[in-house]
XYZ file of C-alpha atoms in Angstrom:
245
model
C 16.922 0.588 19.824
C 15.987 3.409 19.325
C 13.137 5.848 21.550
C 10.241 8.364 20.426
C 10.821 11.324 23.428
C 9.155 13.172 24.277
C 8.769 16.616 26.689
C 5.549 17.919 27.615
C 3.017 18.034 25.271
C 1.207 21.862 24.490
C -0.933 22.806 22.047
C -0.783 25.943 20.328
C -3.670 27.050 18.266
C -1.414 27.940 14.996
C -4.406 29.874 13.274
C -5.078 32.108 15.284
C -1.167 33.091 15.328
C -0.841 33.178 11.392
C -3.975 34.942 11.434
C -2.671 37.816 13.753
C 0.730 37.349 11.407
C -1.117 39.031 9.252
C -0.381 36.279 6.647
C -4.270 35.103 6.432
C -7.362 37.159 6.678
C -8.960 36.822 10.378
C -11.889 34.279 9.410
C -14.555 32.448 11.696
C -13.872 28.580 11.179
C -15.702 26.655 8.747
C -17.230 23.718 10.534
C -16.590 20.301 9.468
C -12.856 18.174 9.535
C -11.168 19.014 12.428
C -7.389 18.157 11.863
C -4.557 18.049 14.354
C -0.469 18.610 13.304
C 2.364 16.832 14.933
C 5.276 17.219 13.694
C 8.378 18.261 16.508
C 9.431 21.805 13.360
C 6.742 23.808 13.798
C 7.285 26.054 10.696
C 6.102 22.700 8.800
C 2.572 22.682 11.816
C 2.706 26.642 10.757
C 2.740 26.985 7.286
C 0.448 23.780 6.925
C -1.862 25.424 8.487
C -1.911 28.137 6.938
C -2.741 26.335 3.684
C -5.421 24.678 4.512
C -6.871 27.473 6.332
C -6.701 29.389 3.075
C -7.823 26.656 0.283
C -9.335 24.022 2.091
C -12.864 25.183 2.883
C -13.719 23.263 5.593
C -11.576 21.832 7.304
C -10.233 23.248 9.887
C -7.001 23.154 11.813
C -7.512 23.510 15.950
C -4.019 22.897 16.941
C -0.585 21.785 16.221
C 2.233 20.685 18.775
C 5.797 19.330 18.759
C 4.789 15.634 19.909
C 2.585 13.078 20.935
C 2.232 10.643 24.487
C 1.734 7.172 24.080
C -0.262 4.795 26.598
C -3.314 6.279 25.770
C -3.184 9.815 28.112
C -4.584 12.374 26.044
C -4.339 15.866 26.860
C -7.336 18.467 26.815
C -6.902 21.012 24.677
C -8.564 22.072 21.388
C -6.482 19.778 19.519
C -7.021 16.066 22.003
C -11.137 17.034 19.745
C -10.055 16.284 17.292
C -11.603 14.298 13.531
C -7.761 13.604 12.316
C -4.043 14.086 13.198
C -1.916 14.823 10.165
C 1.331 13.438 11.636
C 4.524 14.756 10.594
C 8.380 13.485 11.349
C 9.193 11.124 15.174
C 11.347 12.175 17.160
C 13.733 8.558 16.700
C 13.363 6.035 13.813
C 11.902 2.445 14.760
C 9.082 2.002 12.905
C 7.677 0.613 16.073
C 8.194 3.947 17.408
C 5.854 5.253 14.312
C 3.032 2.597 15.248
C 2.827 3.412 18.340
C 1.535 6.639 17.705
C -0.280 5.998 14.908
C -1.682 2.960 17.916
C -2.603 5.906 20.794
C -4.133 8.698 18.256
C -6.410 5.939 17.131
C -7.420 4.815 20.167
C -8.243 8.676 21.105
C -10.518 8.927 18.016
C -8.414 10.074 15.658
C -7.644 9.326 12.330
C -4.283 8.842 10.528
C -2.975 10.997 8.595
C 0.724 10.049 7.634
C 3.365 12.299 5.839
C 6.306 10.656 5.336
C 9.505 11.780 4.902
C 12.574 9.487 3.089
C 10.883 6.748 5.618
C 11.062 3.027 4.889
C 8.647 0.648 3.264
C 8.401 -1.396 6.607
C 7.764 1.931 9.243
C 4.761 3.488 6.673
C 3.639 -0.380 7.145
C 3.527 -0.370 9.707
C 1.879 2.464 10.409
C -1.004 1.431 7.761
C -1.113 -1.679 10.231
C -1.791 -0.346 12.749
C -4.484 2.258 11.972
C -3.547 4.755 9.580
C -5.372 5.847 6.439
C -4.332 7.816 4.873
C 0.332 8.411 3.955
C 1.167 10.897 2.150
C 5.347 12.672 0.623
C 6.285 15.172 2.911
C 7.693 16.775 -0.504
C 3.722 16.554 -2.084
C 1.604 19.610 -2.606
C -0.119 20.105 0.640
C -3.789 20.287 -2.326
C -2.395 16.196 -1.600
C -2.746 17.106 2.884
C -6.072 17.304 2.164
C -7.609 15.417 0.209
C -6.163 12.623 2.492
C -7.334 15.016 5.124
C -10.582 14.777 3.903
C -10.609 10.436 3.395
C -9.265 9.665 6.270
C -11.592 11.826 8.245
C -14.536 9.249 5.742
C -12.832 6.589 6.802
C -11.415 6.150 3.491
C -7.531 4.937 1.821
C -5.470 7.127 0.937
C -2.009 6.829 -0.832
C -0.167 9.228 -2.862
C 1.744 7.172 -6.175
C 4.960 7.465 -4.982
C 3.357 5.923 -1.920
C 2.001 3.290 -3.115
C 4.211 2.313 -6.219
C 6.815 1.858 -3.292
C 4.782 0.269 -1.388
C 4.394 -3.032 -4.873
C 6.810 -3.222 -5.301
C 8.994 -3.882 -1.839
C 4.884 -6.595 -1.415
C 7.270 -9.493 -2.929
C 10.466 -8.584 -2.184
C 12.225 -11.308 -0.067
C 15.364 -11.611 1.186
C 17.624 -14.617 0.407
C 19.878 -16.233 2.581
C 22.411 -19.150 1.770
C 21.584 -22.705 3.168
C 24.258 -21.793 6.214
C 22.384 -18.339 6.681
C 18.772 -20.232 6.770
C 20.531 -23.572 9.176
C 21.877 -20.828 11.376
C 18.509 -18.859 12.229
C 17.015 -21.901 12.181
C 19.151 -22.676 15.458
C 19.351 -19.138 17.198
C 16.240 -18.168 16.372
C 13.760 -21.589 15.892
C 11.132 -23.061 18.264
C 14.445 -23.581 20.561
C 16.964 -20.298 20.219
C 20.023 -20.484 21.432
C 22.943 -19.058 21.797
C 25.927 -17.860 19.430
C 28.046 -20.693 21.049
C 26.033 -23.067 20.781
C 24.947 -22.706 17.226
C 28.634 -22.490 16.684
C 29.174 -25.760 17.966
C 26.152 -27.028 16.062
C 27.269 -26.281 12.980
C 31.179 -26.974 13.422
C 31.883 -23.509 13.273
C 33.351 -20.588 15.648
C 31.167 -18.120 17.713
C 32.775 -15.196 15.560
C 31.563 -16.713 12.095
C 27.851 -16.609 13.625
C 27.852 -13.121 14.725
C 29.379 -12.675 11.382
C 26.806 -14.429 9.260
C 23.976 -13.376 11.718
C 25.231 -9.561 11.146
C 25.201 -10.550 6.899
C 22.165 -11.182 7.760
C 20.814 -8.151 9.530
C 23.150 -5.639 6.572
C 21.116 -7.855 3.557
C 17.858 -6.781 5.362
C 18.541 -3.329 6.148
C 20.192 -2.796 2.511
C 16.289 -4.236 1.660
C 14.981 -1.163 3.633
C 13.319 -3.611 7.035
C 14.324 -2.283 10.329
C 16.626 -5.727 12.015
C 17.487 -3.238 14.428
C 17.019 -6.145 17.603
C 16.360 -10.351 17.542
C 12.437 -9.287 18.202
C 12.679 -7.357 14.534
C 14.882 -10.118 13.310
C 13.305 -13.100 13.894
C 9.827 -10.796 12.751
C 11.042 -11.107 10.094
C 12.912 -13.672 8.295
C 8.349 -15.331 10.202
C 8.007 -13.378 6.796
C 9.712 -14.173 4.512
C 9.273 -17.894 5.625
C 12.513 -19.177 6.756
C 11.260 -18.626 10.443
C 8.094 -21.658 11.336
């Protein structure tokens, strides 16, 4: 399973950088919603901060950072007092990693807006389950991000129409399994799990055939947009689909 690797977290006040560049006028921060932007790309942090400063009165970007530490270790600095965290792309690809970051931010007292960039439905659902209130595609007009920030700060959910449509279209998706595959996963991941060799002996097939069936089941879930790279995530999804008790 891939994991997010965070380096030392350093907050930088992106607003002052924009002012120093001369690209936006120097103004006093507007009291209102305080925002922290998290994304490994400085360009996104700077451009979104600049857009919000010019076009979104009442929203103040306190800082930007390229990473967020897990485990409840909240860094100091201006960003730690933000009301809303806008989370862009993360290092690592597992949906659980996104959920971990969302959970950590929520525990620090921030509402979370996720900028989804080709995230599978499972990753988005995982972020919502962890407490994210708003999801907006990275490619959407920044006005949607501003609306999402305002909604999240008020404790309301905001889903961009494209995200909403994707979640609706996958809400009732269930990967179908053959009779043999159902029996095989019951033996392999059921209440009394068995190893691949035991499953093979029980079904009267080769151990390689058992492994091939499991590989195909994983492939089918992957094609449906679900991440089942390890036994726990596969077991979880099989339960959700009703194939395991």
